[in-house]
mmCIF file of C-alpha atoms in Angstrom:
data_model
loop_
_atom_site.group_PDB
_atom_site.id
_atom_site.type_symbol
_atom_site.label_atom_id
_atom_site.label_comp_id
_atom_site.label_asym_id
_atom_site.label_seq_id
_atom_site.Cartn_x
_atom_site.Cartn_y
_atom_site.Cartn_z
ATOM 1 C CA UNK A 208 -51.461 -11.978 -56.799
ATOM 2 C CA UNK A 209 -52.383 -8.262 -56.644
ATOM 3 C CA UNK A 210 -54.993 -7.466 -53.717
ATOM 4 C CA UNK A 211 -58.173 -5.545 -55.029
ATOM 5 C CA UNK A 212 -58.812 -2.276 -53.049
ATOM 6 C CA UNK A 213 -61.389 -2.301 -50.107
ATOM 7 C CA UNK A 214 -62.267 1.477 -49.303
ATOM 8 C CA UNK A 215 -64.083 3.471 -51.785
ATOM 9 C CA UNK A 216 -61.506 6.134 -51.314
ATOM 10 C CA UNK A 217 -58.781 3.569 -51.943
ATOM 11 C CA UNK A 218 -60.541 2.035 -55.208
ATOM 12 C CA UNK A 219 -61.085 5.507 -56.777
ATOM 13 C CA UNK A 220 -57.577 6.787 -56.227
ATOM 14 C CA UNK A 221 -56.328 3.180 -57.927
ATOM 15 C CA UNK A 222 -59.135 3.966 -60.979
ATOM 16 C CA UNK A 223 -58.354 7.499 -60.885
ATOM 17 C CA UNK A 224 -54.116 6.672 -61.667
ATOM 18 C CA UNK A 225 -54.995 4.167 -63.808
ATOM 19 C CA UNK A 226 -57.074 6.288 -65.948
ATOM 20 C CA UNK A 227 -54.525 8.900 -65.787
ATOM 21 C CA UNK A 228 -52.018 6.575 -66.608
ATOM 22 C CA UNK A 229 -54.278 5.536 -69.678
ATOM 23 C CA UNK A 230 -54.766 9.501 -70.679
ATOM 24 C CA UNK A 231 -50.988 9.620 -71.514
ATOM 25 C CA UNK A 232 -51.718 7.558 -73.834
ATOM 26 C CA UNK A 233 -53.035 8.946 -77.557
ATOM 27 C CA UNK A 234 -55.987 7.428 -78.137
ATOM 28 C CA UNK A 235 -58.091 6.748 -81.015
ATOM 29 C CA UNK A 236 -60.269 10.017 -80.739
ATOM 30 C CA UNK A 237 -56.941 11.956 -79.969
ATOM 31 C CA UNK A 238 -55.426 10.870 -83.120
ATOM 32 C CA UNK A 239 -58.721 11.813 -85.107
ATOM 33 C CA UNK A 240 -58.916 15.267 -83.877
ATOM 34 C CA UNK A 241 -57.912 18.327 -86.288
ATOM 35 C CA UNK A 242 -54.851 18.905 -84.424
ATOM 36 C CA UNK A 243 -53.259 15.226 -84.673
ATOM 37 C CA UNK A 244 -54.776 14.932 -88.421
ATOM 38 C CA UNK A 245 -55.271 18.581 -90.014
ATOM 39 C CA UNK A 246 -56.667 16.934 -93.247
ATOM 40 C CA UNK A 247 -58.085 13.971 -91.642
ATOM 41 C CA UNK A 248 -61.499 16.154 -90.594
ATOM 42 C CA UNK A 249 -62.313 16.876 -94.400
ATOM 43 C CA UNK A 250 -63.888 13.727 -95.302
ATOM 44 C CA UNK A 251 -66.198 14.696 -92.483
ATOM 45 C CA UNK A 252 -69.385 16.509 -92.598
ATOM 46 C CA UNK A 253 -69.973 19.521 -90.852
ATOM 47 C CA UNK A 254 -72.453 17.832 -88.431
ATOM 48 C CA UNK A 255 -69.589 15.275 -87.180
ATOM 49 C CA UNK A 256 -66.922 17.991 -86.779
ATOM 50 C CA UNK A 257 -68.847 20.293 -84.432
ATOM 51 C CA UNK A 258 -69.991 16.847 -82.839
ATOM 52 C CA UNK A 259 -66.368 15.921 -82.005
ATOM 53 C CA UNK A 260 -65.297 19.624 -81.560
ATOM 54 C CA UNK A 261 -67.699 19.141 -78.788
ATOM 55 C CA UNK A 262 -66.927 16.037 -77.458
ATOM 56 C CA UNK A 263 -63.091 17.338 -77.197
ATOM 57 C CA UNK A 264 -64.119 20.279 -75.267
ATOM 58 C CA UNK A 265 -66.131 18.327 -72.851
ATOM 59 C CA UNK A 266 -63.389 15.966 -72.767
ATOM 60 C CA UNK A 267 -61.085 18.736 -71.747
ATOM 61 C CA UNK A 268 -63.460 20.000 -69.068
ATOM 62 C CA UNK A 269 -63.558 16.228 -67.320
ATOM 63 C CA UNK A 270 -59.569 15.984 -67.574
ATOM 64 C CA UNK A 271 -59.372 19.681 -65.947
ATOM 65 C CA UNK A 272 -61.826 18.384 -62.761
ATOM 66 C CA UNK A 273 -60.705 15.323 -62.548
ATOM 67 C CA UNK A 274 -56.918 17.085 -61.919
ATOM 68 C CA UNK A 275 -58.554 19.073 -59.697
ATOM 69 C CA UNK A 276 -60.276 16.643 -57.786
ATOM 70 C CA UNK A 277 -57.263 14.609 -57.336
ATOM 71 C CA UNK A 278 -55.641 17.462 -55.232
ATOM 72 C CA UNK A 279 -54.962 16.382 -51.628
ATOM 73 C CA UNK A 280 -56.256 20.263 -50.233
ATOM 74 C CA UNK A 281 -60.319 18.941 -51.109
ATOM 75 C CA UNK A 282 -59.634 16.673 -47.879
ATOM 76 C CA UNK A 283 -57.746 19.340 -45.726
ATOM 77 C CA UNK A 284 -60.636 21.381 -45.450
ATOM 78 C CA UNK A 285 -62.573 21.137 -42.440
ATOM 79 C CA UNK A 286 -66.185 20.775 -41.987
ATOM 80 C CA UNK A 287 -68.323 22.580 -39.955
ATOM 81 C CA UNK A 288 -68.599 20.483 -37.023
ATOM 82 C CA UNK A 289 -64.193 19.647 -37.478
ATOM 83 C CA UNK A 290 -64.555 23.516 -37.424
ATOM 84 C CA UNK A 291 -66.335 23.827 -33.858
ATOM 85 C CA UNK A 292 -64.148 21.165 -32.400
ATOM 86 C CA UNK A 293 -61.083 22.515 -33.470
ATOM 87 C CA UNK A 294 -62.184 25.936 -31.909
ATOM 88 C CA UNK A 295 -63.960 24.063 -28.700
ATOM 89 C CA UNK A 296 -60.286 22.341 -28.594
ATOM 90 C CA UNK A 297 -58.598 25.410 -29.084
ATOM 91 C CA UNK A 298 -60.219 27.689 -26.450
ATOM 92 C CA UNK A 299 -59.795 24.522 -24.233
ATOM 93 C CA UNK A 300 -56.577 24.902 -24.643
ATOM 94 C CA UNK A 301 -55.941 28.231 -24.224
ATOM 95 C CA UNK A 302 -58.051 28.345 -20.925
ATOM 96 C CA UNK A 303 -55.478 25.483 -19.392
ATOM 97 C CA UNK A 304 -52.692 28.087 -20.269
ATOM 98 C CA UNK A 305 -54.788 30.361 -18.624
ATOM 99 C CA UNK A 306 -54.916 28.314 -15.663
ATOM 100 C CA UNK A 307 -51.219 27.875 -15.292
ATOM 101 C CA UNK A 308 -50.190 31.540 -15.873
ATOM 102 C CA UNK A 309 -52.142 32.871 -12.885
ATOM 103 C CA UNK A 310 -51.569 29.690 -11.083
ATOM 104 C CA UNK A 311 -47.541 30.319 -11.617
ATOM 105 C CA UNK A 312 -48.265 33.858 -11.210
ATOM 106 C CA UNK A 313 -50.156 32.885 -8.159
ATOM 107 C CA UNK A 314 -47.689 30.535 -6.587
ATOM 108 C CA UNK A 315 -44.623 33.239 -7.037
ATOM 109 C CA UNK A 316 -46.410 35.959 -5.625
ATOM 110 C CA UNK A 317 -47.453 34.061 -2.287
ATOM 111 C CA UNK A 318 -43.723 32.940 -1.803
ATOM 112 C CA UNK A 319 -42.334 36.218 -2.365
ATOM 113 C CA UNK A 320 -44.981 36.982 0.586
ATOM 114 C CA UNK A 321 -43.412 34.095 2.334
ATOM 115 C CA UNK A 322 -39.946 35.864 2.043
ATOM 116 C CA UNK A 323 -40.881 38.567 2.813
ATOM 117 C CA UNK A 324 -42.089 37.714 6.477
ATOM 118 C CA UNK A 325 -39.650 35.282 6.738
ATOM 119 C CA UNK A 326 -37.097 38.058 6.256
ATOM 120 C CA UNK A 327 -38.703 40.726 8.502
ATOM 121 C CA UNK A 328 -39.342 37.539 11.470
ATOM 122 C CA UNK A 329 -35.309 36.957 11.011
ATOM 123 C CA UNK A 330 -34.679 40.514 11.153
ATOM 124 C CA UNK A 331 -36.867 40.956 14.427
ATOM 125 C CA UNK A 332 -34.998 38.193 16.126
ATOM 126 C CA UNK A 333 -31.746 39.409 15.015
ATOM 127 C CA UNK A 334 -32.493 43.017 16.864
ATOM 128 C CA UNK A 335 -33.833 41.059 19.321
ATOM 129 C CA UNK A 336 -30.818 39.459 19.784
ATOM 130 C CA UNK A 337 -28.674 41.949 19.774
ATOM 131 C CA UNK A 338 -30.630 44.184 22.309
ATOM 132 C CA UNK A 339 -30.119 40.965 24.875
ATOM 133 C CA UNK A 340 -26.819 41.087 23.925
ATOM 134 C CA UNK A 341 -26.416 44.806 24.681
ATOM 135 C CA UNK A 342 -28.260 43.831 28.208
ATOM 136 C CA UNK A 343 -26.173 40.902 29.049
ATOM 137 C CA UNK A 344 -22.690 42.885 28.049
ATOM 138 C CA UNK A 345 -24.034 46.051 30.158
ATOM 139 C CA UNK A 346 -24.859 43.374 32.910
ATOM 140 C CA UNK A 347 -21.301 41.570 32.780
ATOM 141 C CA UNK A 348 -19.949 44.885 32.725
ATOM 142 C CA UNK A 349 -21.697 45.898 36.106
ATOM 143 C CA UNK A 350 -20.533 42.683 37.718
ATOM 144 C CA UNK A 351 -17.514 42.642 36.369
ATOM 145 C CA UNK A 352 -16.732 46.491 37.228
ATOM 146 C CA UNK A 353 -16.369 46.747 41.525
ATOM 147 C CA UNK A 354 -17.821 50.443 41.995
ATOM 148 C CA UNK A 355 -21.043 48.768 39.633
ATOM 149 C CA UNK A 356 -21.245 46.073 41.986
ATOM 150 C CA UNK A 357 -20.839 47.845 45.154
ATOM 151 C CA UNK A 358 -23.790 50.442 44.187
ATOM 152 C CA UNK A 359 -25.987 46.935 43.255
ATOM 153 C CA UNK A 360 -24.995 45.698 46.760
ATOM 154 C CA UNK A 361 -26.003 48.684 48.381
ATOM 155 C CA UNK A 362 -29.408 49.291 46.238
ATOM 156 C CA UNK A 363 -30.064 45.328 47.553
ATOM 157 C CA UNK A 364 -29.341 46.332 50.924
ATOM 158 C CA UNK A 365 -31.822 49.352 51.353
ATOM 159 C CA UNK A 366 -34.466 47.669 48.808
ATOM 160 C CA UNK A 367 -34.663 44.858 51.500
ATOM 161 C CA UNK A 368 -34.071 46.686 54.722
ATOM 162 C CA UNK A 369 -37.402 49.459 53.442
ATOM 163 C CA UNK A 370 -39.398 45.734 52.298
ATOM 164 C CA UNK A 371 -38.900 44.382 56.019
ATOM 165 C CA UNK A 372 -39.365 47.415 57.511
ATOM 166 C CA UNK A 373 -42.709 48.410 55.523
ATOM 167 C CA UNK A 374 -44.071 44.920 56.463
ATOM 168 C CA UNK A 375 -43.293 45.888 60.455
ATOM 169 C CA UNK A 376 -45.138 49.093 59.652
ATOM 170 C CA UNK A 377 -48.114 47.591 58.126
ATOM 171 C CA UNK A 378 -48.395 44.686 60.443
ATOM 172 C CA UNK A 379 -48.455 46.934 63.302
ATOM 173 C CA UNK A 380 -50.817 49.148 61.759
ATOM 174 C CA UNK A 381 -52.922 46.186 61.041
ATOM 175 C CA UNK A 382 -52.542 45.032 64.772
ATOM 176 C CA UNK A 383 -53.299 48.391 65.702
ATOM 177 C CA UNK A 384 -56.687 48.547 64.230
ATOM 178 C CA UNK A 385 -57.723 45.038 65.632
ATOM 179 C CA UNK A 386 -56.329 45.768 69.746
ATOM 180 C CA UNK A 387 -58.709 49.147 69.456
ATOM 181 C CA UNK A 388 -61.543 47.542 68.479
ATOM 182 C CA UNK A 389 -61.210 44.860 71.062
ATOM 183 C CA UNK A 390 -60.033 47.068 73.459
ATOM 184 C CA UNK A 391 -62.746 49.902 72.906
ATOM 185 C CA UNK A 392 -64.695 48.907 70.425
ATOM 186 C CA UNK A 393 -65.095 50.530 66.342
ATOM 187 C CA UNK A 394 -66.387 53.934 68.375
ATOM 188 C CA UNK A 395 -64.104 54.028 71.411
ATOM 189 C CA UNK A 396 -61.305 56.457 71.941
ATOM 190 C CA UNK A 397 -58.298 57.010 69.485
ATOM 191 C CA UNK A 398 -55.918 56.536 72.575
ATOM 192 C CA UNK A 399 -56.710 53.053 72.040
ATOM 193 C CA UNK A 400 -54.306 52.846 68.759
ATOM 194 C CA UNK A 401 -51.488 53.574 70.697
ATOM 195 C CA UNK A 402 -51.063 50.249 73.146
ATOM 196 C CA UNK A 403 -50.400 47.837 70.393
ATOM 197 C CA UNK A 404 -47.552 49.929 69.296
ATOM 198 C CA UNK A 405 -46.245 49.883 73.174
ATOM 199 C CA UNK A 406 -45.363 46.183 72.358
ATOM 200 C CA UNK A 407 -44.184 46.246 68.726
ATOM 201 C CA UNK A 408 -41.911 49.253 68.393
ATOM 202 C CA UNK A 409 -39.644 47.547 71.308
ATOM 203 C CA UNK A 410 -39.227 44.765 68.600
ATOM 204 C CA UNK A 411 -38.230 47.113 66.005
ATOM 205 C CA UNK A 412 -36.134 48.597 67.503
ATOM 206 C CA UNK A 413 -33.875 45.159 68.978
ATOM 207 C CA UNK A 414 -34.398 44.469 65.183
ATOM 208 C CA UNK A 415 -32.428 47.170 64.189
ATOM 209 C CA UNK A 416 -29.789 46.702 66.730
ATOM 210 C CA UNK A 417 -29.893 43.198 65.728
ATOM 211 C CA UNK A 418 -29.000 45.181 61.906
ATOM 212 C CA UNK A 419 -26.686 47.493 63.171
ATOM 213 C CA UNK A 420 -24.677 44.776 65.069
ATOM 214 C CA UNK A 421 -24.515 42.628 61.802
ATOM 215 C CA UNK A 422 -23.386 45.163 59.524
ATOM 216 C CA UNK A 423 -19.995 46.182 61.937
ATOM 217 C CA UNK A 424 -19.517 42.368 62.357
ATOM 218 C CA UNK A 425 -20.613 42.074 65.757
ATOM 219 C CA UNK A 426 -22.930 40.067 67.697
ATOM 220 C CA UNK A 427 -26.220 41.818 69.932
ATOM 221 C CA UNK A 428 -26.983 41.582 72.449
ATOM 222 C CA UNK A 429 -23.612 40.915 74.664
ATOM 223 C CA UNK A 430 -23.154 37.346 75.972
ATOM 224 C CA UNK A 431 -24.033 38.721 79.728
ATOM 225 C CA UNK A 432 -27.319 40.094 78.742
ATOM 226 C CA UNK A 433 -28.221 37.731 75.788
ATOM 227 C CA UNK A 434 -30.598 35.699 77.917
ATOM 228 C CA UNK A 435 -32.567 38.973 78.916
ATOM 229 C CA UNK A 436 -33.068 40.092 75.382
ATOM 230 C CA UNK A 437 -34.132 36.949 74.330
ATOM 231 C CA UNK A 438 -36.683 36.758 76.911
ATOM 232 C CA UNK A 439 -37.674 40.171 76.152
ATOM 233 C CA UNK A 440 -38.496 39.426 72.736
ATOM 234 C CA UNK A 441 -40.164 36.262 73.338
ATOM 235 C CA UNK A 442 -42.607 38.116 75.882
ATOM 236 C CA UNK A 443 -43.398 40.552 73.603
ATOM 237 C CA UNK A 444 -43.890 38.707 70.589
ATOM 238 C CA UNK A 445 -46.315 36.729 73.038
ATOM 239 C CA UNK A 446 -47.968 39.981 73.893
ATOM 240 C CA UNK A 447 -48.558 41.046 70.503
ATOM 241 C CA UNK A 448 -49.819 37.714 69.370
ATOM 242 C CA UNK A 449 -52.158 37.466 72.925
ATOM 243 C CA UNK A 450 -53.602 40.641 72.357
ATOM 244 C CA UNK A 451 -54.326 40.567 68.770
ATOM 245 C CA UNK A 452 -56.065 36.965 69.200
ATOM 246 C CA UNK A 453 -57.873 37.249 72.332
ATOM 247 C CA UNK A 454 -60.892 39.112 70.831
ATOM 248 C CA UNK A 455 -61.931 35.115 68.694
ATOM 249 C CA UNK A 456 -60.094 32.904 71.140
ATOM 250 C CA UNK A 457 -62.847 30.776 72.846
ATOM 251 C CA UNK A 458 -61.920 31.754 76.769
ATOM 252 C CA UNK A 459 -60.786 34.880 76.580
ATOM 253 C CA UNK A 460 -63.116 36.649 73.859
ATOM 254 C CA UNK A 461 -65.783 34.476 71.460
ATOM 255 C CA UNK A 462 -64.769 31.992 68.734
ATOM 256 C CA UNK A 463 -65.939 32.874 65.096
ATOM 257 C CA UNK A 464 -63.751 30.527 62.884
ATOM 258 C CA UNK A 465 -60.594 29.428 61.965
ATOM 259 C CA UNK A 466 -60.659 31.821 59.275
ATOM 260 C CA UNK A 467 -61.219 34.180 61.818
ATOM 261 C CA UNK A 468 -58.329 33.543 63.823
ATOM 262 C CA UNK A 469 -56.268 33.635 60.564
ATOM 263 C CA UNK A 470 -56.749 37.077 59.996
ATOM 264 C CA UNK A 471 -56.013 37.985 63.802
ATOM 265 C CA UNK A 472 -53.002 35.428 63.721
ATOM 266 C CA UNK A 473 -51.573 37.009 60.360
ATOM 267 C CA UNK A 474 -50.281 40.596 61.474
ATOM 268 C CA UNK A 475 -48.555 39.366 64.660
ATOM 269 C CA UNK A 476 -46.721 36.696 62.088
ATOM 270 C CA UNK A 477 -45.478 39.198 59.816
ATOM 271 C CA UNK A 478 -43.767 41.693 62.148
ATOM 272 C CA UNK A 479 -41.961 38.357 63.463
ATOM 273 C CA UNK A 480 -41.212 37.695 60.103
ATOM 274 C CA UNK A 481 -39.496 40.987 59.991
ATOM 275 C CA UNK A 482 -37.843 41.005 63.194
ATOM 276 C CA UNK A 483 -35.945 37.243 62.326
ATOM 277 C CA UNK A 484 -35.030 38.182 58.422
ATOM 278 C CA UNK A 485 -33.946 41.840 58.560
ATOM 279 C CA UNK A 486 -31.042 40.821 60.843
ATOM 280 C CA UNK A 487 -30.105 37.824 58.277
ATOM 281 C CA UNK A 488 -30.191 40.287 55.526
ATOM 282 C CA UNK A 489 -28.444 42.639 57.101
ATOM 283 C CA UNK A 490 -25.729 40.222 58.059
ATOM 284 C CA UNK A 491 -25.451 38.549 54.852
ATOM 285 C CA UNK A 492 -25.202 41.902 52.799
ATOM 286 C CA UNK A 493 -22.612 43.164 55.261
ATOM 287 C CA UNK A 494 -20.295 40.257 55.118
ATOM 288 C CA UNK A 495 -20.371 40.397 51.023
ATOM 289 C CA UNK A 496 -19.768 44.443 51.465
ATOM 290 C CA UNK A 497 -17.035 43.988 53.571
ATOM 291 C CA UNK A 498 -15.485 41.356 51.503
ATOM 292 C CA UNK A 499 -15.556 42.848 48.657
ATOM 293 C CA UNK A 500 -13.029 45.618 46.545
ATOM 294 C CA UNK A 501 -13.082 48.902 47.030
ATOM 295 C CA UNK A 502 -11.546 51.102 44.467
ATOM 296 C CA UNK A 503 -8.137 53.160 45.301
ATOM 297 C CA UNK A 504 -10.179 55.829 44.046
ATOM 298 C CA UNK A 505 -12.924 56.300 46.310
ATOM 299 C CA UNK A 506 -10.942 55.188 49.245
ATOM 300 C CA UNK A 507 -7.085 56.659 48.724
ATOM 301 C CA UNK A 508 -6.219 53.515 50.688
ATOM 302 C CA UNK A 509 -3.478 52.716 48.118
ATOM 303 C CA UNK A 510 -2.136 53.323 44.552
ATOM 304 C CA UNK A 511 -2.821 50.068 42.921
ATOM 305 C CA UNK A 512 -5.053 49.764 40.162
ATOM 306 C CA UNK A 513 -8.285 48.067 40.586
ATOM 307 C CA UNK A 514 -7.791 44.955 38.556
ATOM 308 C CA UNK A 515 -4.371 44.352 40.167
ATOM 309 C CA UNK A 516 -6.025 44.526 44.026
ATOM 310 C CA UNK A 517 -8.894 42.012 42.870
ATOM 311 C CA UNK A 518 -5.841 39.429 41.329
ATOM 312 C CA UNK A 519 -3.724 40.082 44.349
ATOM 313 C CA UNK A 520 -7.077 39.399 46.815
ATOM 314 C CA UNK A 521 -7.742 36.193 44.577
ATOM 315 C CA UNK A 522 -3.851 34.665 44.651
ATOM 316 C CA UNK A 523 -4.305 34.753 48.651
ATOM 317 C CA UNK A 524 -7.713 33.173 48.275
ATOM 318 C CA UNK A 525 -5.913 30.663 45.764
ATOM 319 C CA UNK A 526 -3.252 29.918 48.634
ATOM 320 C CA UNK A 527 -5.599 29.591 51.294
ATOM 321 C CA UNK A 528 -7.616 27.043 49.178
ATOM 322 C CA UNK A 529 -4.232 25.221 48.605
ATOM 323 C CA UNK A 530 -3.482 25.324 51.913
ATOM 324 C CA UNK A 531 -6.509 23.834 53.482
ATOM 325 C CA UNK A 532 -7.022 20.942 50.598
ATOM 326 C CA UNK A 533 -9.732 22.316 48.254
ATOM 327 C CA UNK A 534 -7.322 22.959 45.039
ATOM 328 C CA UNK A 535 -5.154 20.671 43.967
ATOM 329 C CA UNK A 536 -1.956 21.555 42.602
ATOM 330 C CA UNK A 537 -0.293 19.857 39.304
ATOM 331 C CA UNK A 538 2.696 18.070 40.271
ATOM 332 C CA UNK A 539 4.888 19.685 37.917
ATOM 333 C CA UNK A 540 4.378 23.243 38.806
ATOM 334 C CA UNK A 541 3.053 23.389 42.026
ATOM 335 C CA UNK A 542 0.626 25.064 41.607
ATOM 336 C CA UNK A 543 -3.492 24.900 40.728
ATOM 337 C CA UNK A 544 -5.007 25.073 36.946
ATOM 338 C CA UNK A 545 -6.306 27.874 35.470
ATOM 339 C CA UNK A 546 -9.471 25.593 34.568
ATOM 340 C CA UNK A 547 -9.735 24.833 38.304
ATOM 341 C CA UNK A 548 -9.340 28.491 39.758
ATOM 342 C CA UNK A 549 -11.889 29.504 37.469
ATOM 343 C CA UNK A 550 -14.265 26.884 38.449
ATOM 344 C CA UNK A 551 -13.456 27.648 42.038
ATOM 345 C CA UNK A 552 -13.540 31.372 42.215
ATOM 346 C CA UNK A 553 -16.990 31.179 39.215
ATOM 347 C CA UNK A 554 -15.123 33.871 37.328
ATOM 348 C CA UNK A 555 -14.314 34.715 33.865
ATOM 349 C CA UNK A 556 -11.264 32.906 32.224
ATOM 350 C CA UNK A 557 -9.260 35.762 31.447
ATOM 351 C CA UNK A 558 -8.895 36.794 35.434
ATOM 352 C CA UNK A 559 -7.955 33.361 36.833
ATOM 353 C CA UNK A 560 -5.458 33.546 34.160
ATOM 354 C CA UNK A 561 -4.235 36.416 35.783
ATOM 355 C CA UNK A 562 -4.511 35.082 38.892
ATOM 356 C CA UNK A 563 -2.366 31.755 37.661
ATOM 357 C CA UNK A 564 0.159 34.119 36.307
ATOM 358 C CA UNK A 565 0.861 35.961 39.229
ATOM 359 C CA UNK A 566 1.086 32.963 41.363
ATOM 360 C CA UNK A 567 3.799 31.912 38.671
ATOM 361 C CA UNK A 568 5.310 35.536 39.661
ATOM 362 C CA UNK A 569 4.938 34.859 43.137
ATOM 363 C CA UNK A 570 6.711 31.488 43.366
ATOM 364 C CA UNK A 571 9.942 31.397 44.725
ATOM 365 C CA UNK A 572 12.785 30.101 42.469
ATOM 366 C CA UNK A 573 14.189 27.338 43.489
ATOM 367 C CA UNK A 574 17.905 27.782 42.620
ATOM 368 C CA UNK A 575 17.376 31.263 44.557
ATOM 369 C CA UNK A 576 16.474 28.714 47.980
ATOM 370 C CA UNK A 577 18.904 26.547 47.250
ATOM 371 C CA UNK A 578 21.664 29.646 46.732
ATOM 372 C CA UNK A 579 20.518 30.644 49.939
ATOM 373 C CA UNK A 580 20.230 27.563 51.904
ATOM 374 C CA UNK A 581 24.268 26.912 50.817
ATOM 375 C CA UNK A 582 25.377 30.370 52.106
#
């Protein structure tokens, strides 16, 4: 059973064929025209023929629309409102291509920016870098290099000796002020400046015996007049502090504060200060100065290069180490590691492998003792 069309659309397309399909066909009128029957039209009047000439014409015209109708392009064209949404559509679209250029555009610009200062932050830390670099080599080199570290040691020395001695100065200038102005008072003579000195000088100067003595390895004062010094010292370090203080101690002069007595207490402290580290200094520096190489340069002592004398020094620090327990020595060769002689000594690897090598040097061979022990 066919199905009848619902849509209107639908019915008149089926109607539409069919009559097409029925057009094909010659039909009556067709077949009574002039052209299918030239002498069929005679028997007619002239009323008829121009009546069906006519008719065939407007038949004609109907056939012609009805082809044209038919074409598929009447329902491709779009309306007036299709019309604004296809262009609202359109410029939609268009703006969301917009969008995405400038936000690509956008996006690419800000991380070649990125680069950029990642670039320039790597290439600041890569100078950076290598100007620590350039200090630390320069550095090693000065350690490493004896005339580099004899200048450092002797820079150290004088840096600290003028630091102790410029605290001396200023305590006793401090002192100076405040045993005038108990003494004579803020508008009293100018002699008065001078007795605080009378009892601190003395303890510069044993300080720079004290120095002196350190730096040429020997010991001040002399065992026989040790105790003399000592009570020297003490009585004028008393002396100084006594005379500074007295002016805000409650019996001898009148009490203020603690604060007070702070800033009488202070200047006294510091020149003691410097009188018990400028000897330790001075001692400590020495024994490093005297330990350490000189080169056969500066000194014409002998004719060895520098790096040989420090390897030489550091095989009879090796064998006094050995000697007194504190390297071990590998069973095999007798002798210490070049791991553990450079953890010893806290030097670089390549010396205590010059060390370890001329201790090999140094060895005796033992078919040479045994040679000798059979003669």
């Amino acid at each position: 059973m066919t199905e009848l069309p619902t849509g209107a659309l639908e019915r008149w397309l089926t109607t539409s064929d069919t009559d097409h399909r029925a057009n094909d066909r010659p039909s009556i009128v067709a077949l009574a025209s002039p052209a299918a029957d030239p002498g069929g039209s005679e028997g007619l009047d002239e009323t008829a023929a121009d009546e069906l000439d006519k008719m065939r014409r407007e038949l004609a015209l109907l056939r012609g629309k009805a082809e044209l109708q038919r074409d598929p392009s009447w329902l491709d064209v779009l309306s007036d409102k299709e019309a604004d949404h296809e262009r609202a559509a359109a410029e939609r679209i268009r703006g969301m291509r917009r969008t995405q250029h400038v936000a690509a555009a956008t996006a690419a610009v800000r991380l070649a920016g990125r680069e950029r200062r990642a670039e320039q932050r790597v290439a600041r830390y890569e100078l950076s870098d290598r100007l620590w670099q350039r200090r630390a080599l320069a550095r090693r080199t000065r350690l490493l290099d004896p005339t580099s570290r004899l200048a450092s040691l002797q820079r150290t020395h004088v840096l600290s000796t003028a630091a102790l001695l410029g605290v001396a100065v200023a305590g006793t200038g401090w002192t100076s002020v405040g045993v005038r102005d108990a003494l004579v008072g803020p508008h009293g003579s100018a002699l008065a400046y001078v007795v605080e000195p009378l009892f601190s000088l003395p303890l510069l100067v044993i300080m720079m015996l004290h120095a002196r003595a350190a730096q040429w390895g020997r010991t001040f004062p002399a065992k026989t007049h040790r105790t003399k010094v000592y009570v020297l010292e003490a009585g004028l370090l008393a002396a100084t502090i006594l005379i500074n203080t007295s002016p805000v101690l409650p019996w001898l002069g009148t009490w203020q504060n603690f604060t007070t007595l702070l800033a009488h207490l202070a200047p006294p402290v510091l020149i003691v200060v410097a009188v018990i580290l400028q000897p330790l200094v001075a001692s400590f520096l020495a024994s490093i100065l005297a330990e350490a190489h000189v080169d056969a340069a500066d000194t014409g002592g002998h004719r060895l290069e520098a790096e040989t004398v420090d390897t030489l020094t550091l095989v009879t620090k090796v064998r006094t180490a050995i000697a007194v327990g504190e390297l071990e020595s590998w069973q095999d060769t007798g002798l210490p590691s070049v791991e553990a002689i450079r953890r010893y000594f806290g030097c670089e690897k390549r010396r205590a492998q010059g060390v370890h090598d001329a201790l090999e040097l140094l060895q005796p061979d033992p078919g040479l003792a045994t040679a000798g022990e059979g003669r």
